[in-house]
Amino acid sequence: MAGLSRGSARALLAALLASTLLALLVSPARGRGGRDHGDWDEASRLPPLPPREDAARVARFVTHVSDWGALATISTLEAVRGRPFADVLSLSDGPPGAGSGVPYFYLSPLQLSVSNLQENPYATLTMTLAQTNFCKKHGFDPQSPLCVHIMLSGTVTKVNETEMDIAKHSLFIRHPEMKTWPSSHNWFFAKLNITNIWVLDYFGGPKIVTPEEYYNVTVHWKTSCGDHLVQLLHCIAEDTQAQRGEVIWSKSHSK
C-alpha cells in the first residue's frame, strides 16, 4: 500500500509539474522595450492607423511608433561573406509626437552590423506594427500584410556635428537606458539615408513611396499629455478627442 501511495504521489506531482510547464511555454511574453519603457500591450494602445490608401502617411506612422527594427546588411564575416546579415537595432525618429522620419541609431564598432557597414554602407531596415499591440488586437499574424510593415533602403552613415544633438535627444528620450551603456564601446550616432521605401499594409503587393512623399508627411500631436511616448499613448487611448486632443497626420506642404 505504501508503495502504491508513493507511486500515486509521484504521478500527481508529475501531472502538476507538466501543467505548470505547459502554461509557461504557451503564455505570451511580456517583454519591455527598455529601462523605463512601458510594455506594448492592450493598456497602451496606438493612435489610429492613417488611411491605408495613403502609403506615405502609413510609412511615417510605422517609423514613428517603432522602437526597434531589423537592419539587413552585407556580411563581412568570413563564414558568410557577401551574404545578407540581419540584426535587431533600437531606433528612434524623434521625440513622441515630433518624428522627423529619419531613423537614428546608437551604434558601436563592436557590433557585427557596424563592421559590415564600414565596408558597405548599404542597408535595408524593416519595421513592423507586430512590435505593438495592433496586430494582436486585430488577430493579424506578423507575416500578414494587414499587420503592416515597411522596408526602408539606403545607406547608414554617422551623423554630423550639426545633427548630433537631434539624434541624441531622439534616441535617449525613447531609449533612456542608452545613457548608461559603457563608454568603452565607443558609441556613436548614425542614421539611415533613405533612398527607397516599400509599404506592405494590404493584399496585392507592396506600395512604393518616394523619399519626397515620405518626408512631406508630418505628424502633429494636439494633446496636453506628457512627453513620454507610452504616457502619451495611454493618454490618447484613454481620453476622448474632445477632452485631450487628436492625432493629425497631414502633408507638410503641397507638391
Tab-separated table of C-alpha atoms in Angstrom:
chain	number	residue	atom	x	y	z
A	1	MET	CA	0.000	0.000	0.000
A	2	ALA	CA	2.841	2.380	0.897
A	3	GLY	CA	4.455	1.731	-2.495
A	4	LEU	CA	1.151	2.400	-4.215
A	5	SER	CA	0.712	5.683	-2.302
A	6	ARG	CA	4.201	6.810	-3.224
A	7	GLY	CA	3.502	5.956	-6.859
A	8	SER	CA	0.248	7.936	-6.801
A	9	ALA	CA	2.022	10.915	-5.234
A	10	ARG	CA	4.699	10.826	-7.914
A	11	ALA	CA	2.072	10.670	-10.639
A	12	LEU	CA	0.176	13.604	-9.121
A	13	LEU	CA	3.368	15.637	-8.800
A	14	ALA	CA	4.328	14.868	-12.389
A	15	ALA	CA	0.913	15.967	-13.604
A	16	LEU	CA	1.126	19.237	-11.681
A	17	LEU	CA	4.622	19.967	-12.979
A	18	ALA	CA	3.587	19.171	-16.542
A	19	SER	CA	0.618	21.555	-16.424
A	20	THR	CA	2.772	24.314	-14.921
A	21	LEU	CA	5.473	23.852	-17.577
A	22	LEU	CA	2.870	23.886	-20.335
A	23	ALA	CA	1.443	27.154	-19.027
A	24	LEU	CA	4.895	28.724	-19.034
A	25	LEU	CA	5.564	27.579	-22.574
A	26	VAL	CA	2.329	28.834	-24.113
A	27	SER	CA	1.847	32.040	-22.111
A	28	PRO	CA	2.546	35.184	-24.181
A	29	ALA	CA	5.768	37.015	-23.408
A	30	ARG	CA	5.580	40.381	-21.693
A	31	GLY	CA	8.888	41.892	-22.707
A	32	ARG	CA	9.815	45.504	-22.068
A	33	GLY	CA	11.087	47.924	-24.638
A	34	GLY	CA	13.920	49.014	-22.363
A	35	ARG	CA	14.511	50.603	-18.981
A	36	ASP	CA	11.621	52.910	-18.026
A	37	HIS	CA	9.689	51.805	-21.116
A	38	GLY	CA	6.132	50.578	-20.866
A	39	ASP	CA	5.005	47.303	-22.349
A	40	TRP	CA	3.358	47.419	-25.753
A	41	ASP	CA	0.229	45.633	-24.526
A	42	GLU	CA	-3.505	46.207	-24.504
A	43	ALA	CA	-3.176	49.006	-21.961
A	44	SER	CA	-1.021	51.174	-24.218
A	45	ARG	CA	-2.963	51.316	-27.442
A	46	LEU	CA	-1.692	53.090	-30.507
A	47	PRO	CA	-3.224	56.167	-32.061
A	48	PRO	CA	-5.373	55.325	-35.097
A	49	LEU	CA	-3.582	53.969	-38.142
A	50	PRO	CA	-3.629	56.508	-41.016
A	51	PRO	CA	-5.755	55.578	-44.049
A	52	ARG	CA	-4.159	52.650	-45.867
A	53	GLU	CA	-4.758	54.486	-49.139
A	54	ASP	CA	-2.045	56.972	-48.150
A	55	ALA	CA	1.073	54.810	-48.114
A	56	ALA	CA	3.399	57.705	-47.281
A	57	ARG	CA	1.498	58.512	-44.098
A	58	VAL	CA	1.380	54.829	-43.144
A	59	ALA	CA	5.152	54.612	-43.581
A	60	ARG	CA	5.763	57.645	-41.375
A	61	PHE	CA	3.363	56.265	-38.774
A	62	VAL	CA	5.164	52.918	-38.577
A	63	THR	CA	8.566	54.597	-38.368
A	64	HIS	CA	7.455	56.910	-35.586
A	65	VAL	CA	5.828	54.313	-33.339
A	66	SER	CA	8.659	51.792	-33.790
A	67	ASP	CA	11.238	51.416	-31.038
A	68	TRP	CA	13.301	48.902	-32.993
A	69	GLY	CA	13.758	47.360	-36.393
A	70	ALA	CA	15.694	44.656	-38.253
A	71	LEU	CA	18.605	46.035	-40.243
A	72	ALA	CA	19.919	43.893	-43.111
A	73	THR	CA	23.499	44.446	-44.245
A	74	ILE	CA	26.035	42.564	-46.373
A	75	SER	CA	28.194	40.388	-44.134
A	76	THR	CA	31.958	40.740	-43.830
A	77	LEU	CA	32.290	37.617	-41.657
A	78	GLU	CA	34.451	35.065	-43.440
A	79	ALA	CA	31.951	32.262	-42.886
A	80	VAL	CA	29.145	34.173	-44.608
A	81	ARG	CA	30.980	36.918	-46.507
A	82	GLY	CA	28.845	38.604	-49.118
A	83	ARG	CA	25.604	37.142	-47.798
A	84	PRO	CA	22.669	39.029	-46.241
A	85	PHE	CA	23.052	39.560	-42.492
A	86	ALA	CA	20.253	40.920	-40.302
A	87	ASP	CA	20.291	42.244	-36.758
A	88	VAL	CA	17.779	43.928	-34.456
A	89	LEU	CA	18.631	47.534	-33.569
A	90	SER	CA	16.931	50.079	-31.337
A	91	LEU	CA	15.973	53.255	-33.170
A	92	SER	CA	14.024	56.493	-32.998
A	93	ASP	CA	12.914	59.106	-35.495
A	94	GLY	CA	12.316	61.732	-32.835
A	95	PRO	CA	10.545	62.567	-29.572
A	96	PRO	CA	6.915	61.457	-29.163
A	97	GLY	CA	4.684	63.439	-31.489
A	98	ALA	CA	7.614	65.088	-33.243
A	99	GLY	CA	9.015	62.421	-35.521
A	100	SER	CA	11.242	63.553	-38.374
A	101	GLY	CA	11.004	60.295	-40.312
A	102	VAL	CA	14.782	59.824	-40.079
A	103	PRO	CA	15.688	56.546	-38.317
A	104	TYR	CA	18.518	57.261	-35.862
A	105	PHE	CA	20.712	54.576	-34.282
A	106	TYR	CA	23.203	54.376	-31.424
A	107	LEU	CA	25.973	52.103	-32.662
A	108	SER	CA	29.297	50.654	-31.563
A	109	PRO	CA	32.225	49.403	-33.686
A	110	LEU	CA	31.929	46.173	-31.669
A	111	GLN	CA	28.633	45.316	-33.358
A	112	LEU	CA	28.757	42.907	-36.298
A	113	SER	CA	26.405	45.084	-38.352
A	114	VAL	CA	28.709	48.068	-37.906
A	115	SER	CA	31.650	46.064	-39.232
A	116	ASN	CA	29.532	45.260	-42.270
A	117	LEU	CA	28.546	48.903	-42.751
A	118	GLN	CA	32.134	50.093	-42.562
A	119	GLU	CA	32.862	48.058	-45.685
A	120	ASN	CA	29.494	48.540	-47.385
A	121	PRO	CA	27.126	51.233	-46.054
A	122	TYR	CA	24.092	49.992	-47.982
A	123	ALA	CA	21.358	48.518	-45.797
A	124	THR	CA	17.639	47.840	-45.590
A	125	LEU	CA	15.609	48.461	-42.447
A	126	THR	CA	12.335	46.665	-41.702
A	127	MET	CA	9.865	47.881	-39.079
A	128	THR	CA	6.531	46.307	-38.225
A	129	LEU	CA	3.451	47.029	-36.137
A	130	ALA	CA	3.856	43.499	-34.777
A	131	GLN	CA	6.004	45.113	-32.073
A	132	THR	CA	2.910	46.959	-30.867
A	133	ASN	CA	-0.478	45.577	-29.809
A	134	PHE	CA	-2.050	46.475	-33.167
A	135	CYS	CA	-1.734	43.065	-34.850
A	136	LYS	CA	-2.554	41.038	-31.754
A	137	LYS	CA	-5.613	43.167	-31.096
A	138	HIS	CA	-6.962	42.568	-34.605
A	139	GLY	CA	-5.828	38.945	-34.828
A	140	PHE	CA	-3.285	39.571	-37.605
A	141	ASP	CA	-0.296	37.261	-37.979
A	142	PRO	CA	3.030	39.186	-38.087
A	143	GLN	CA	3.568	37.993	-41.669
A	144	SER	CA	0.108	39.124	-42.804
A	145	PRO	CA	0.115	42.310	-44.913
A	146	LEU	CA	-2.646	43.588	-42.642
A	147	CYS	CA	-0.116	43.647	-39.787
A	148	VAL	CA	1.636	46.481	-41.657
A	149	HIS	CA	5.369	46.574	-42.108
A	150	ILE	CA	7.657	48.808	-44.086
A	151	MET	CA	11.075	48.437	-45.678
A	152	LEU	CA	13.440	51.405	-45.962
A	153	SER	CA	16.582	51.037	-48.050
A	154	GLY	CA	19.580	53.354	-48.242
A	155	THR	CA	22.938	53.975	-46.605
A	156	VAL	CA	23.841	54.159	-42.921
A	157	THR	CA	26.209	56.974	-42.006
A	158	LYS	CA	27.407	58.761	-38.892
A	159	VAL	CA	25.514	61.959	-38.161
A	160	ASN	CA	27.458	65.199	-38.459
A	161	GLU	CA	28.039	67.678	-35.643
A	162	THR	CA	25.015	69.822	-36.536
A	163	GLU	CA	22.707	66.803	-36.292
A	164	MET	CA	24.318	65.236	-33.206
A	165	ASP	CA	22.016	66.829	-30.631
A	166	ILE	CA	18.914	65.921	-32.620
A	167	ALA	CA	19.959	62.272	-32.863
A	168	LYS	CA	20.926	62.118	-29.195
A	169	HIS	CA	17.675	63.631	-27.972
A	170	SER	CA	15.622	61.455	-30.335
A	171	LEU	CA	17.209	58.245	-29.076
A	172	PHE	CA	17.705	58.962	-25.384
A	173	ILE	CA	14.119	60.096	-24.811
A	174	ARG	CA	12.834	56.814	-26.256
A	175	HIS	CA	15.665	54.588	-25.000
A	176	PRO	CA	16.882	56.096	-21.690
A	177	GLU	CA	18.952	53.000	-20.897
A	178	MET	CA	21.354	54.046	-23.653
A	179	LYS	CA	22.698	56.784	-21.380
A	180	THR	CA	24.204	54.082	-19.128
A	181	TRP	CA	25.884	51.978	-21.820
A	182	PRO	CA	29.683	51.713	-21.313
A	183	SER	CA	31.662	54.477	-22.986
A	184	SER	CA	34.463	51.986	-23.656
A	185	HIS	CA	32.328	50.641	-26.521
A	186	ASN	CA	32.816	53.932	-28.403
A	187	TRP	CA	29.165	54.508	-29.180
A	188	PHE	CA	28.248	56.933	-31.938
A	189	PHE	CA	25.054	58.258	-33.523
A	190	ALA	CA	24.106	57.205	-37.033
A	191	LYS	CA	21.133	57.453	-39.377
A	192	LEU	CA	19.644	55.776	-42.411
A	193	ASN	CA	19.752	57.945	-45.531
A	194	ILE	CA	16.611	56.672	-47.228
A	195	THR	CA	16.589	56.124	-50.992
A	196	ASN	CA	13.787	53.570	-51.425
A	197	ILE	CA	10.602	52.782	-49.481
A	198	TRP	CA	8.142	49.897	-49.659
A	199	VAL	CA	4.932	49.700	-47.625
A	200	LEU	CA	3.111	46.395	-47.133
A	201	ASP	CA	-0.194	47.167	-45.442
A	202	TYR	CA	-2.732	45.300	-47.581
A	203	PHE	CA	-3.055	42.487	-50.111
A	204	GLY	CA	-1.780	42.936	-53.649
A	205	GLY	CA	1.896	43.552	-53.043
A	206	PRO	CA	3.952	46.400	-51.576
A	207	LYS	CA	3.300	50.045	-52.349
A	208	ILE	CA	6.235	52.176	-53.445
A	209	VAL	CA	6.738	55.530	-51.725
A	210	THR	CA	9.356	58.070	-52.766
A	211	PRO	CA	11.538	59.766	-50.148
A	212	GLU	CA	9.951	63.082	-51.153
A	213	GLU	CA	6.449	61.772	-50.455
A	214	TYR	CA	7.653	60.250	-47.197
A	215	TYR	CA	9.252	63.417	-45.868
A	216	ASN	CA	6.340	65.606	-46.959
A	217	VAL	CA	4.241	63.998	-44.227
A	218	THR	CA	4.231	65.423	-40.709
A	219	VAL	CA	2.522	64.364	-37.508
A	220	HIS	CA	1.069	66.846	-35.051
A	221	TRP	CA	0.060	65.546	-31.642
A	222	LYS	CA	-2.510	68.031	-30.362
A	223	THR	CA	-2.569	66.922	-26.742
A	224	SER	CA	-1.988	68.023	-23.185
A	225	CYS	CA	-0.449	64.659	-22.309
A	226	GLY	CA	3.115	64.194	-21.101
A	227	ASP	CA	6.091	63.843	-23.434
A	228	HIS	CA	6.951	60.204	-22.642
A	229	LEU	CA	5.867	58.042	-25.571
A	230	VAL	CA	3.958	55.425	-23.569
A	231	GLN	CA	2.417	58.084	-21.324
A	232	LEU	CA	1.306	59.888	-24.461
A	233	LEU	CA	-0.214	56.758	-25.980
A	234	HIS	CA	-2.014	55.931	-22.703
A	235	CYS	CA	-3.449	59.425	-22.616
A	236	ILE	CA	-4.646	59.421	-26.206
A	237	ALA	CA	-6.189	55.984	-25.795
A	238	GLU	CA	-7.989	56.701	-22.543
A	239	ASP	CA	-9.388	60.155	-23.224
A	240	THR	CA	-11.797	61.341	-25.847
A	241	GLN	CA	-10.563	63.518	-28.690
A	242	ALA	CA	-12.679	66.407	-27.455
A	243	GLN	CA	-11.133	66.260	-23.968
A	244	ARG	CA	-7.457	65.767	-24.709
A	245	GLY	CA	-6.829	66.173	-28.416
A	246	GLU	CA	-6.426	64.232	-31.608
A	247	VAL	CA	-3.694	62.870	-33.786
A	248	ILE	CA	-3.461	64.696	-37.084
A	249	TRP	CA	-1.420	63.320	-39.960
A	250	SER	CA	-1.028	65.719	-42.849
A	251	LYS	CA	1.130	66.703	-45.777
A	252	SER	CA	3.586	69.362	-44.648
A	253	HIS	CA	3.285	71.152	-47.968
A	254	SER	CA	1.709	70.562	-51.318
A	255	LYS	CA	3.907	69.409	-54.161
